[in-house]
PDB file of C-alpha atoms in Angstrom:
ATOM      1  CA  ASP A   1      56.314  64.481   2.736  1.00  0.00           C
ATOM      2  CA  ALA A   2      58.012  65.365   6.201  1.00  0.00           C
ATOM      3  CA  LYS A   3      61.148  67.193   6.178  1.00  0.00           C
ATOM      4  CA  THR A   4      64.236  67.567   8.047  1.00  0.00           C
ATOM      5  CA  THR A   5      66.944  70.599   8.053  1.00  0.00           C
ATOM      6  CA  GLN A   6      70.450  69.515   9.646  1.00  0.00           C
ATOM      7  CA  PRO A   7      73.540  71.244   9.605  1.00  0.00           C
ATOM      8  CA  ASN A   8      75.660  70.375   7.192  1.00  0.00           C
ATOM      9  CA  SER A   9      78.938  69.293   9.498  1.00  0.00           C
ATOM     10  CA  MET A  10      79.780  69.814  12.803  1.00  0.00           C
ATOM     11  CA  GLU A  11      83.278  69.356  14.906  1.00  0.00           C
ATOM     12  CA  SER A  12      83.632  68.059  18.397  1.00  0.00           C
ATOM     13  CA  ASN A  13      86.517  67.521  20.481  1.00  0.00           C
ATOM     14  CA  GLU A  14      86.837  63.677  21.759  1.00  0.00           C
ATOM     15  CA  GLU A  15      85.469  62.567  25.558  1.00  0.00           C
ATOM     16  CA  GLU A  16      82.976  65.851  25.031  1.00  0.00           C
ATOM     17  CA  PRO A  17      79.280  66.113  24.539  1.00  0.00           C
ATOM     18  CA  VAL A  18      77.643  66.838  21.001  1.00  0.00           C
ATOM     19  CA  HIS A  19      74.631  68.036  20.427  1.00  0.00           C
ATOM     20  CA  LEU A  20      73.235  67.594  16.887  1.00  0.00           C
ATOM     21  CA  PRO A  21      70.121  69.856  16.027  1.00  0.00           C
ATOM     22  CA  CYS A  22      67.314  68.954  13.420  1.00  0.00           C
ATOM     23  CA  ASN A  23      64.748  71.074  12.577  1.00  0.00           C
ATOM     24  CA  HIS A  24      61.095  69.511  11.609  1.00  0.00           C
ATOM     25  CA  SER A  25      58.635  72.576  11.405  1.00  0.00           C
ATOM     26  CA  THR A  26      55.968  70.261   9.216  1.00  0.00           C
ATOM     27  CA  ILE A  27      55.855  67.092  11.604  1.00  0.00           C
ATOM     28  CA  SER A  28      52.931  65.834  11.663  1.00  0.00           C
ATOM     29  CA  GLY A  29      51.362  64.814  15.062  1.00  0.00           C
ATOM     30  CA  THR A  30      51.825  61.047  14.422  1.00  0.00           C
ATOM     31  CA  ASP A  31      55.382  61.645  12.861  1.00  0.00           C
ATOM     32  CA  TYR A  32      58.249  59.396  14.679  1.00  0.00           C
ATOM     33  CA  ILE A  33      61.556  60.905  14.867  1.00  0.00           C
ATOM     34  CA  HIS A  34      64.403  58.673  14.222  1.00  0.00           C
ATOM     35  CA  TRP A  35      68.430  59.475  13.898  1.00  0.00           C
ATOM     36  CA  TYR A  36      70.762  57.317  12.309  1.00  0.00           C
ATOM     37  CA  ARG A  37      74.491  57.308  11.545  1.00  0.00           C
ATOM     38  CA  GLN A  38      76.520  56.109   8.299  1.00  0.00           C
ATOM     39  CA  LEU A  39      79.876  55.360   8.184  1.00  0.00           C
ATOM     40  CA  PRO A  40      81.796  55.231   4.786  1.00  0.00           C
ATOM     41  CA  SER A  41      80.804  51.711   2.701  1.00  0.00           C
ATOM     42  CA  GLN A  42      78.024  50.731   5.069  1.00  0.00           C
ATOM     43  CA  GLY A  43      74.472  50.722   5.483  1.00  0.00           C
ATOM     44  CA  PRO A  44      72.936  53.236   7.856  1.00  0.00           C
ATOM     45  CA  GLU A  45      73.002  51.984  11.700  1.00  0.00           C
ATOM     46  CA  TYR A  46      70.003  52.895  14.304  1.00  0.00           C
ATOM     47  CA  VAL A  47      70.768  55.087  17.053  1.00  0.00           C
ATOM     48  CA  ILE A  48      67.239  56.403  18.142  1.00  0.00           C
ATOM     49  CA  HIS A  49      63.935  57.536  17.959  1.00  0.00           C
ATOM     50  CA  GLY A  50      60.797  59.264  19.836  1.00  0.00           C
ATOM     51  CA  LEU A  51      58.074  60.446  19.548  1.00  0.00           C
ATOM     52  CA  THR A  52      56.849  63.223  22.314  1.00  0.00           C
ATOM     53  CA  SER A  53      59.098  62.588  25.068  1.00  0.00           C
ATOM     54  CA  ASN A  54      63.083  63.004  25.749  1.00  0.00           C
ATOM     55  CA  VAL A  55      64.525  59.589  25.110  1.00  0.00           C
ATOM     56  CA  ASN A  56      67.881  57.855  26.457  1.00  0.00           C
ATOM     57  CA  ASN A  57      69.704  54.649  25.385  1.00  0.00           C
ATOM     58  CA  ARG A  58      72.724  53.157  25.512  1.00  0.00           C
ATOM     59  CA  MET A  59      74.282  55.141  22.299  1.00  0.00           C
ATOM     60  CA  ALA A  60      72.986  58.624  23.178  1.00  0.00           C
ATOM     61  CA  SER A  61      69.955  60.572  24.161  1.00  0.00           C
ATOM     62  CA  LEU A  62      67.163  62.430  22.115  1.00  0.00           C
ATOM     63  CA  ALA A  63      65.897  65.533  23.604  1.00  0.00           C
ATOM     64  CA  ILE A  64      62.191  66.703  21.464  1.00  0.00           C
ATOM     65  CA  ALA A  65      61.243  70.002  22.047  1.00  0.00           C
ATOM     66  CA  GLU A  66      57.638  70.775  23.467  1.00  0.00           C
ATOM     67  CA  ASP A  67      56.133  71.474  19.969  1.00  0.00           C
ATOM     68  CA  ARG A  68      57.976  68.625  17.983  1.00  0.00           C
ATOM     69  CA  LYS A  69      59.489  71.074  15.578  1.00  0.00           C
ATOM     70  CA  SER A  70      63.234  70.116  16.624  1.00  0.00           C
ATOM     71  CA  SER A  71      65.231  67.862  18.117  1.00  0.00           C
ATOM     72  CA  THR A  72      68.646  67.202  19.419  1.00  0.00           C
ATOM     73  CA  LEU A  73      70.363  64.265  19.322  1.00  0.00           C
ATOM     74  CA  ILE A  74      73.013  63.940  22.455  1.00  0.00           C
ATOM     75  CA  LEU A  75      76.230  61.893  22.335  1.00  0.00           C
ATOM     76  CA  HIS A  76      77.166  62.672  26.015  1.00  0.00           C
ATOM     77  CA  ARG A  77      81.048  61.792  25.585  1.00  0.00           C
ATOM     78  CA  ALA A  78      82.376  61.641  21.789  1.00  0.00           C
ATOM     79  CA  THR A  79      84.909  59.183  20.548  1.00  0.00           C
ATOM     80  CA  LEU A  80      86.628  58.607  17.317  1.00  0.00           C
ATOM     81  CA  ARG A  81      84.271  55.911  16.414  1.00  0.00           C
ATOM     82  CA  ASP A  82      81.662  58.297  16.759  1.00  0.00           C
ATOM     83  CA  ALA A  83      82.734  60.044  13.440  1.00  0.00           C
ATOM     84  CA  ALA A  84      79.901  59.533  10.901  1.00  0.00           C
ATOM     85  CA  VAL A  85      77.123  61.180   9.159  1.00  0.00           C
ATOM     86  CA  TYR A  86      74.106  61.292  11.388  1.00  0.00           C
ATOM     87  CA  TYR A  87      70.806  61.449   9.730  1.00  0.00           C
ATOM     88  CA  CYS A  88      67.546  62.851  11.586  1.00  0.00           C
ATOM     89  CA  ILE A  89      64.524  60.796   9.640  1.00  0.00           C
ATOM     90  CA  LEU A  90      60.844  61.011  10.238  1.00  0.00           C
ATOM     91  CA  ARG A  91      58.718  57.677  10.082  1.00  0.00           C
ATOM     92  CA  ASP A  92      55.033  58.838   8.456  1.00  0.00           C
ATOM     93  CA  ASN A  93      51.541  57.021   8.940  1.00  0.00           C
ATOM     94  CA  PHE A  94      52.544  54.939   5.958  1.00  0.00           C
ATOM     95  CA  ASN A  95      55.664  53.126   7.442  1.00  0.00           C
ATOM     96  CA  LYS A  96      57.936  55.744   5.259  1.00  0.00           C
ATOM     97  CA  PHE A  97      61.163  56.685   6.573  1.00  0.00           C
ATOM     98  CA  TYR A  98      62.821  60.258   4.918  1.00  0.00           C
ATOM     99  CA  PHE A  99      66.157  61.111   5.603  1.00  0.00           C
ATOM    100  CA  GLY A 100      67.301  64.469   6.038  1.00  0.00           C
ATOM    101  CA  SER A 101      70.664  65.819   4.194  1.00  0.00           C
ATOM    102  CA  GLY A 102      72.769  64.599   7.032  1.00  0.00           C
ATOM    103  CA  THR A 103      75.177  66.218   9.749  1.00  0.00           C
ATOM    104  CA  LYS A 104      78.918  64.977   9.100  1.00  0.00           C
ATOM    105  CA  LEU A 105      80.674  64.795  12.676  1.00  0.00           C
ATOM    106  CA  ASN A 106      84.111  65.118  12.780  1.00  0.00           C
ATOM    107  CA  VAL A 107      85.360  64.085  16.219  1.00  0.00           C
ATOM    108  CA  LYS A 108      89.016  65.445  17.085  1.00  0.00           C
ATOM    109  CA  PRO A 109      91.212  63.877  19.164  1.00  0.00           C
TER     110      PRO A 109
ATOM    111  CA  ASP B   1      70.895  36.384  12.938  1.00  0.00           C
ATOM    112  CA  THR B   2      70.556  40.030  13.028  1.00  0.00           C
ATOM    113  CA  GLU B   3      71.935  40.928   9.914  1.00  0.00           C
ATOM    114  CA  VAL B   4      70.218  41.805   6.147  1.00  0.00           C
ATOM    115  CA  THR B   5      72.579  40.816   3.687  1.00  0.00           C
ATOM    116  CA  GLN B   6      73.013  42.174   0.672  1.00  0.00           C
ATOM    117  CA  THR B   7      74.458  40.460  -2.823  1.00  0.00           C
ATOM    118  CA  PRO B   8      76.189  41.362  -4.743  1.00  0.00           C
ATOM    119  CA  LYS B   9      78.320  43.972  -3.127  1.00  0.00           C
ATOM    120  CA  HIS B  10      79.409  45.469  -6.565  1.00  0.00           C
ATOM    121  CA  LEU B  11      77.760  45.412  -9.710  1.00  0.00           C
ATOM    122  CA  VAL B  12      79.063  47.001 -12.932  1.00  0.00           C
ATOM    123  CA  MET B  13      76.185  46.775 -16.286  1.00  0.00           C
ATOM    124  CA  GLY B  14      75.479  47.518 -19.572  1.00  0.00           C
ATOM    125  CA  MET B  15      72.823  49.759 -20.318  1.00  0.00           C
ATOM    126  CA  THR B  16      71.339  46.803 -21.983  1.00  0.00           C
ATOM    127  CA  ASN B  17      71.551  44.504 -19.506  1.00  0.00           C
ATOM    128  CA  LYS B  18      69.424  42.487 -17.371  1.00  0.00           C
ATOM    129  CA  LYS B  19      70.890  42.264 -13.705  1.00  0.00           C
ATOM    130  CA  SER B  20      69.206  41.463 -10.046  1.00  0.00           C
ATOM    131  CA  LEU B  21      69.920  42.713  -6.245  1.00  0.00           C
ATOM    132  CA  LYS B  22      69.213  40.657  -3.626  1.00  0.00           C
ATOM    133  CA  CYS B  23      68.041  41.374   0.062  1.00  0.00           C
ATOM    134  CA  GLU B  24      67.465  38.695   2.343  1.00  0.00           C
ATOM    135  CA  GLN B  25      66.746  38.433   6.314  1.00  0.00           C
ATOM    136  CA  HIS B  26      65.992  35.626   8.524  1.00  0.00           C
ATOM    137  CA  MET B  27      64.314  37.977  11.419  1.00  0.00           C
ATOM    138  CA  GLY B  28      61.528  37.667  10.862  1.00  0.00           C
ATOM    139  CA  HIS B  29      60.525  41.267   9.787  1.00  0.00           C
ATOM    140  CA  ARG B  30      57.256  42.046   7.830  1.00  0.00           C
ATOM    141  CA  ALA B  31      58.181  45.164   6.126  1.00  0.00           C
ATOM    142  CA  MET B  32      61.225  45.641   3.617  1.00  0.00           C
ATOM    143  CA  TYR B  33      62.654  48.258   1.920  1.00  0.00           C
ATOM    144  CA  TRP B  34      64.744  49.556  -1.409  1.00  0.00           C
ATOM    145  CA  TYR B  35      66.367  52.722  -1.201  1.00  0.00           C
ATOM    146  CA  LYS B  36      68.991  54.672  -3.575  1.00  0.00           C
ATOM    147  CA  GLN B  37      71.833  56.429  -2.487  1.00  0.00           C
ATOM    148  CA  LYS B  38      74.139  58.809  -4.638  1.00  0.00           C
ATOM    149  CA  ALA B  39      77.589  59.947  -3.721  1.00  0.00           C
ATOM    150  CA  LYS B  40      77.551  62.091  -0.465  1.00  0.00           C
ATOM    151  CA  LYS B  41      73.996  62.321  -0.586  1.00  0.00           C
ATOM    152  CA  PRO B  42      71.224  60.762   1.717  1.00  0.00           C
ATOM    153  CA  PRO B  43      69.407  57.634   1.215  1.00  0.00           C
ATOM    154  CA  GLU B  44      66.236  57.939  -1.249  1.00  0.00           C
ATOM    155  CA  LEU B  45      63.386  56.029  -0.760  1.00  0.00           C
ATOM    156  CA  MET B  46      62.105  53.648  -3.703  1.00  0.00           C
ATOM    157  CA  PHE B  47      59.922  50.642  -2.675  1.00  0.00           C
ATOM    158  CA  VAL B  48      58.408  49.481   0.481  1.00  0.00           C
ATOM    159  CA  TYR B  49      56.911  45.930   1.426  1.00  0.00           C
ATOM    160  CA  SER B  50      54.478  45.353   4.086  1.00  0.00           C
ATOM    161  CA  TYR B  51      53.406  41.658   4.646  1.00  0.00           C
ATOM    162  CA  GLU B  52      55.445  41.009   1.327  1.00  0.00           C
ATOM    163  CA  LYS B  53      52.796  43.524  -0.455  1.00  0.00           C
ATOM    164  CA  LEU B  54      54.404  46.543  -2.270  1.00  0.00           C
ATOM    165  CA  SER B  55      52.503  49.449  -0.168  1.00  0.00           C
ATOM    166  CA  ILE B  56      54.825  51.992  -1.425  1.00  0.00           C
ATOM    167  CA  ASN B  57      56.143  53.344  -4.585  1.00  0.00           C
ATOM    168  CA  GLU B  58      58.094  56.602  -4.737  1.00  0.00           C
ATOM    169  CA  SER B  59      56.974  57.104  -8.594  1.00  0.00           C
ATOM    170  CA  VAL B  60      60.371  54.816  -9.335  1.00  0.00           C
ATOM    171  CA  PRO B  61      60.964  54.422 -12.906  1.00  0.00           C
ATOM    172  CA  SER B  62      59.836  51.018 -14.320  1.00  0.00           C
ATOM    173  CA  ARG B  63      63.125  50.015 -15.509  1.00  0.00           C
ATOM    174  CA  PHE B  64      63.575  49.047 -11.424  1.00  0.00           C
ATOM    175  CA  SER B  65      61.069  46.351 -10.951  1.00  0.00           C
ATOM    176  CA  PRO B  66      60.814  44.905  -7.173  1.00  0.00           C
ATOM    177  CA  GLU B  67      59.876  41.659  -5.850  1.00  0.00           C
ATOM    178  CA  CYS B  68      59.016  40.183  -2.320  1.00  0.00           C
ATOM    179  CA  PRO B  69      58.956  36.465  -3.268  1.00  0.00           C
ATOM    180  CA  ASN B  70      58.636  35.158   0.529  1.00  0.00           C
ATOM    181  CA  SER B  71      58.938  36.854   3.793  1.00  0.00           C
ATOM    182  CA  SER B  72      62.807  36.642   3.709  1.00  0.00           C
ATOM    183  CA  LEU B  73      63.875  37.700   0.629  1.00  0.00           C
ATOM    184  CA  LEU B  74      63.672  41.207  -1.361  1.00  0.00           C
ATOM    185  CA  ASN B  75      65.006  41.783  -4.796  1.00  0.00           C
ATOM    186  CA  LEU B  76      65.025  44.576  -7.272  1.00  0.00           C
ATOM    187  CA  HIS B  77      65.174  43.842 -10.565  1.00  0.00           C
ATOM    188  CA  LEU B  78      66.857  46.389 -13.154  1.00  0.00           C
ATOM    189  CA  HIS B  79      66.713  46.287 -16.861  1.00  0.00           C
ATOM    190  CA  ALA B  80      67.698  49.173 -19.495  1.00  0.00           C
ATOM    191  CA  LEU B  81      69.314  51.302 -17.044  1.00  0.00           C
ATOM    192  CA  GLN B  82      70.882  54.682 -17.305  1.00  0.00           C
ATOM    193  CA  PRO B  83      74.304  55.464 -16.210  1.00  0.00           C
ATOM    194  CA  GLU B  84      72.733  58.261 -13.820  1.00  0.00           C
ATOM    195  CA  ASP B  85      71.092  55.325 -12.057  1.00  0.00           C
ATOM    196  CA  SER B  86      74.519  54.314 -10.832  1.00  0.00           C
ATOM    197  CA  ALA B  87      74.649  54.394  -7.057  1.00  0.00           C
ATOM    198  CA  LEU B  88      74.490  52.332  -3.940  1.00  0.00           C
ATOM    199  CA  TYR B  89      71.460  50.816  -3.581  1.00  0.00           C
ATOM    200  CA  LEU B  90      70.301  49.905   0.144  1.00  0.00           C
ATOM    201  CA  CYS B  91      68.344  47.452   1.684  1.00  0.00           C
ATOM    202  CA  ALA B  92      66.514  47.288   5.022  1.00  0.00           C
ATOM    203  CA  SER B  93      63.859  45.464   6.936  1.00  0.00           C
ATOM    204  CA  ARG B  94      61.548  46.325  10.292  1.00  0.00           C
ATOM    205  CA  PRO B  95      59.836  44.164  12.677  1.00  0.00           C
ATOM    206  CA  TYR B  96      56.439  45.913  11.685  1.00  0.00           C
ATOM    207  CA  PRO B  97      54.630  46.699  13.425  1.00  0.00           C
ATOM    208  CA  LEU B  98      56.512  45.472  16.717  1.00  0.00           C
ATOM    209  CA  SER B  99      59.348  48.033  16.499  1.00  0.00           C
ATOM    210  CA  GLU B 100      60.345  51.253  14.880  1.00  0.00           C
ATOM    211  CA  LYS B 101      64.060  50.231  14.432  1.00  0.00           C
ATOM    212  CA  LEU B 102      65.353  50.004  10.854  1.00  0.00           C
ATOM    213  CA  PHE B 103      67.869  47.404  10.091  1.00  0.00           C
ATOM    214  CA  PHE B 104      70.118  48.173   6.972  1.00  0.00           C
ATOM    215  CA  GLY B 105      72.296  45.828   4.904  1.00  0.00           C
ATOM    216  CA  SER B 106      75.774  47.241   3.740  1.00  0.00           C
ATOM    217  CA  GLY B 107      74.468  47.675  -0.142  1.00  0.00           C
ATOM    218  CA  THR B 108      74.939  47.186  -3.374  1.00  0.00           C
ATOM    219  CA  GLN B 109      77.515  48.918  -5.356  1.00  0.00           C
ATOM    220  CA  LEU B 110      75.920  49.555  -8.848  1.00  0.00           C
ATOM    221  CA  SER B 111      77.561  51.065 -12.060  1.00  0.00           C
ATOM    222  CA  VAL B 112      75.976  51.494 -14.930  1.00  0.00           C
ATOM    223  CA  LEU B 113      78.191  51.992 -18.290  1.00  0.00           C
TER     224      LEU B 113
END
């Protein structure tokens, strides 16, 4: 089973960029890297995904290391609404999505 | 309609009860998932259905019985549960194989007494 490692918590100031790291040293060549976030009492919400190249969307950017053993989720300007638990996930060949332990992001005004 | 709807939102059951959790989506997604999430822990994969057929069972105890009667509906039948089965049960769907994105419901908070 693919596994990811994330810091337990991080803190950011409002309107500053946030870089959330994830290690996935046992990733296989066909595993996709996903990021989801979860607010209290809600289901996880899709943020972004990628395979090899860096990705941008309206919510965030995903930077993937050249050896694919790590990745970083970048929130360009954190807002109070971005406070959540962020999960780094690997999707394997069998359609399984395995969640990492998650990083709780606190955004200070 | 871009929602995954789970019912009930809360459920309390005794260890001898039989109950069912329901998950519905009308987005035409052909992969559906059950996850279990304990407090302050990440979701853990339980079952995956692809094209209404069970494709993955993550060694889940037989007191949990999934069912996918059609492409829009996913059930989780519960019988003889233990207090340690109390958790948030999340359903997700994916427009497999066209898209990577998972859509989650808000979950059913289950308490086993």
